[in-house]
mmCIF file of C-alpha atoms in Angstrom:
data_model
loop_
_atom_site.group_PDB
_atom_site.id
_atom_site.type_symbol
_atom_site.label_atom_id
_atom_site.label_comp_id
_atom_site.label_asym_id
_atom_site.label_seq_id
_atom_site.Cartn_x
_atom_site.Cartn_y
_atom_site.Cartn_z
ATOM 1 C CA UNK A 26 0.000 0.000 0.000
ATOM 2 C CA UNK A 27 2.874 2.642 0.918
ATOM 3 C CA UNK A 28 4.265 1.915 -2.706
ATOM 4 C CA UNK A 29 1.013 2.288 -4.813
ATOM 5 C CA UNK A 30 0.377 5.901 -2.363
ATOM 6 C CA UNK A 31 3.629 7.497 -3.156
ATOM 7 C CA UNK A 32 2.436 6.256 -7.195
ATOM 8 C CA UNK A 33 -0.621 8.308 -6.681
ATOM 9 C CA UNK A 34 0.870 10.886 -4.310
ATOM 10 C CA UNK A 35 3.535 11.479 -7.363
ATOM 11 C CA UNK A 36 0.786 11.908 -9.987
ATOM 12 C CA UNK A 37 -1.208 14.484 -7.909
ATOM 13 C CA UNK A 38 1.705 16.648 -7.615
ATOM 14 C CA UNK A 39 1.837 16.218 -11.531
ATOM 15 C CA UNK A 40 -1.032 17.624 -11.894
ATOM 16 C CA UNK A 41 -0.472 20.381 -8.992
ATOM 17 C CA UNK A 42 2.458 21.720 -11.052
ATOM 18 C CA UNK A 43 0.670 21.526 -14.258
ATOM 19 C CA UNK A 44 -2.433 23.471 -12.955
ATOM 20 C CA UNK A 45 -0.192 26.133 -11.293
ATOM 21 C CA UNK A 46 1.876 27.181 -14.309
ATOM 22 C CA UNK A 47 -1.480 27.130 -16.711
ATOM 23 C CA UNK A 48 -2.984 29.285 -14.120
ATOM 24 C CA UNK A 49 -5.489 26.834 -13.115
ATOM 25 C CA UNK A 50 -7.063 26.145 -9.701
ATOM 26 C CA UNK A 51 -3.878 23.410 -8.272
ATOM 27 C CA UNK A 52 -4.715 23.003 -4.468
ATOM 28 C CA UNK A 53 -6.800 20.159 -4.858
ATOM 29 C CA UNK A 54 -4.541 17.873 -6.226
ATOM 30 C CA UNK A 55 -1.452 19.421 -3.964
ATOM 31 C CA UNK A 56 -4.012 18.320 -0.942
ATOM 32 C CA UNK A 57 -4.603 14.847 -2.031
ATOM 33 C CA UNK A 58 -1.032 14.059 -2.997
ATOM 34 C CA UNK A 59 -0.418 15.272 0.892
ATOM 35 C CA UNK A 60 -3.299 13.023 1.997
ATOM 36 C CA UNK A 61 -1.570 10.275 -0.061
ATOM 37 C CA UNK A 62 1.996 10.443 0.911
ATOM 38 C CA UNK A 63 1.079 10.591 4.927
ATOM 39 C CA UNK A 64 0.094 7.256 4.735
ATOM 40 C CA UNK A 65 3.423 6.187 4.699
ATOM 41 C CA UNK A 66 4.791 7.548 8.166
ATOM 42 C CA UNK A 67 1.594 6.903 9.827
ATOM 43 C CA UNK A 68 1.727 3.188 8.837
ATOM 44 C CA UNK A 69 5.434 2.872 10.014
ATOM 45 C CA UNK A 70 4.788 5.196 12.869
ATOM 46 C CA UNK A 71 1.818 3.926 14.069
ATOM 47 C CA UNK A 72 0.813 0.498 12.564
ATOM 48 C CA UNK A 73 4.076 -0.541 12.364
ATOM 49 C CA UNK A 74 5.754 -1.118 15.945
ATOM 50 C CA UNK A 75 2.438 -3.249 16.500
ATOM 51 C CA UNK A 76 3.317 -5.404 13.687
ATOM 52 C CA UNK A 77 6.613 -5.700 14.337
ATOM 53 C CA UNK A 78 5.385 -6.845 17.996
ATOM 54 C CA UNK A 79 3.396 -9.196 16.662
ATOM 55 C CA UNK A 80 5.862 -11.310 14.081
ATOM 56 C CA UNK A 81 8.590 -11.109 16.794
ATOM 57 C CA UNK A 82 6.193 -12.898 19.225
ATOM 58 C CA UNK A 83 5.105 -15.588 16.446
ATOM 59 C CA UNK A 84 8.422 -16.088 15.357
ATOM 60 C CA UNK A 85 9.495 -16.616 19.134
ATOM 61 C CA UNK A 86 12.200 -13.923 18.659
ATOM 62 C CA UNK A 87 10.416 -11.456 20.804
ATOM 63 C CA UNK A 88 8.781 -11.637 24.058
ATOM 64 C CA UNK A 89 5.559 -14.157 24.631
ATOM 65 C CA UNK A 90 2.636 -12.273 24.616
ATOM 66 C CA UNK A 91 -0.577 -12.627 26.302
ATOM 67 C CA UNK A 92 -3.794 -13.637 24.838
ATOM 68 C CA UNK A 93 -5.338 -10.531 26.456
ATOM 69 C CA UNK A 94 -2.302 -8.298 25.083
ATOM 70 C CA UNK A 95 -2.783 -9.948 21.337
ATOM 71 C CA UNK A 96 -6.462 -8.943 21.682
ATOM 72 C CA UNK A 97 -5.442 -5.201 22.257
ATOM 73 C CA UNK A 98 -2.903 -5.072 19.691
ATOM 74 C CA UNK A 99 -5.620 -6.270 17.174
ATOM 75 C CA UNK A 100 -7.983 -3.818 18.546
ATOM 76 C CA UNK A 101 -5.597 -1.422 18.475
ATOM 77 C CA UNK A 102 -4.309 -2.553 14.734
ATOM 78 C CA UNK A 103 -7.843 -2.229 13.265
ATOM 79 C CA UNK A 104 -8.314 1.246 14.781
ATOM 80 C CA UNK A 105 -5.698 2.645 13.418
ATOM 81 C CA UNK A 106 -5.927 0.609 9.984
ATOM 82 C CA UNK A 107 -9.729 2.016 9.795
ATOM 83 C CA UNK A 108 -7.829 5.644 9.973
ATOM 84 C CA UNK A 109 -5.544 4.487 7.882
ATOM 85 C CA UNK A 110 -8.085 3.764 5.142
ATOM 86 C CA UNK A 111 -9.439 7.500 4.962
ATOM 87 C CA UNK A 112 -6.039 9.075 3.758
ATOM 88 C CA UNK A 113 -6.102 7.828 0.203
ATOM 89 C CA UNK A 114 -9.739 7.968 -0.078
ATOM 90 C CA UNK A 115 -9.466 11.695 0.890
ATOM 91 C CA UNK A 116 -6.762 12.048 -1.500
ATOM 92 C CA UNK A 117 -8.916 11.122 -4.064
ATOM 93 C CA UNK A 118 -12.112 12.872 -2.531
ATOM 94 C CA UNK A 119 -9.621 16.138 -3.083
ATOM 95 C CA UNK A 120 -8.354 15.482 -6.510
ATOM 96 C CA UNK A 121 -11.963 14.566 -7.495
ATOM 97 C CA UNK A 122 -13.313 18.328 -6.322
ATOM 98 C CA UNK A 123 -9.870 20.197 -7.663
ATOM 99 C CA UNK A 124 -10.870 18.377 -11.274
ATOM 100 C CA UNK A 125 -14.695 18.829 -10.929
ATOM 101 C CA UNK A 126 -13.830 22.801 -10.124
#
């Protein structure tokens, strides 16, 4: 997912810079290429120290965790993968209402 946001990310500031110098509204597509590319340090930020949690515990290179504690993590994981979910689609909710302007 990180990969295929920076894709878009790079497109929208494509069309930011191509807006700008025709003299055309650009802010749009700046704001969803933002909304695209934060996806990446909030998913290693965030998501990613519970992952990494996680695999160490299954691959019994970290420390045992709890069935209670694994619980929470998941909780936790699906919270923040539900956030997670709304960058890109406001990225595209933004380029959508820079094109339609």
């Amino acid at each position: 997912m990180p990969t295929t946001a920076v894709a878009v990310a790079l497109s929208y500031v494509y069309l930011a810079f191509r807006h700008r110098e025709r003299g055309f509204e650009w802010r749009g597509y700046a704001a969803g290429a933002l909304s695209n590319v934060l996806l990446v340090p909030f998913t290693l930020i965030f998501i990613g120290g519970i992952n990494n949690r996680m695999l160490a515990a299954e691959s019994g290179t970290g420390k045992q965790l709890s069935q209670e504690t694994v619980r929470h993590l998941i909780a936790t994981w699906g919270k923040l993968n539900a956030v997670r979910v709304f960058m890109p689609l406001a990225g595209a909710a933004l380029g959508l209402w820079n094109f339609l302007q």
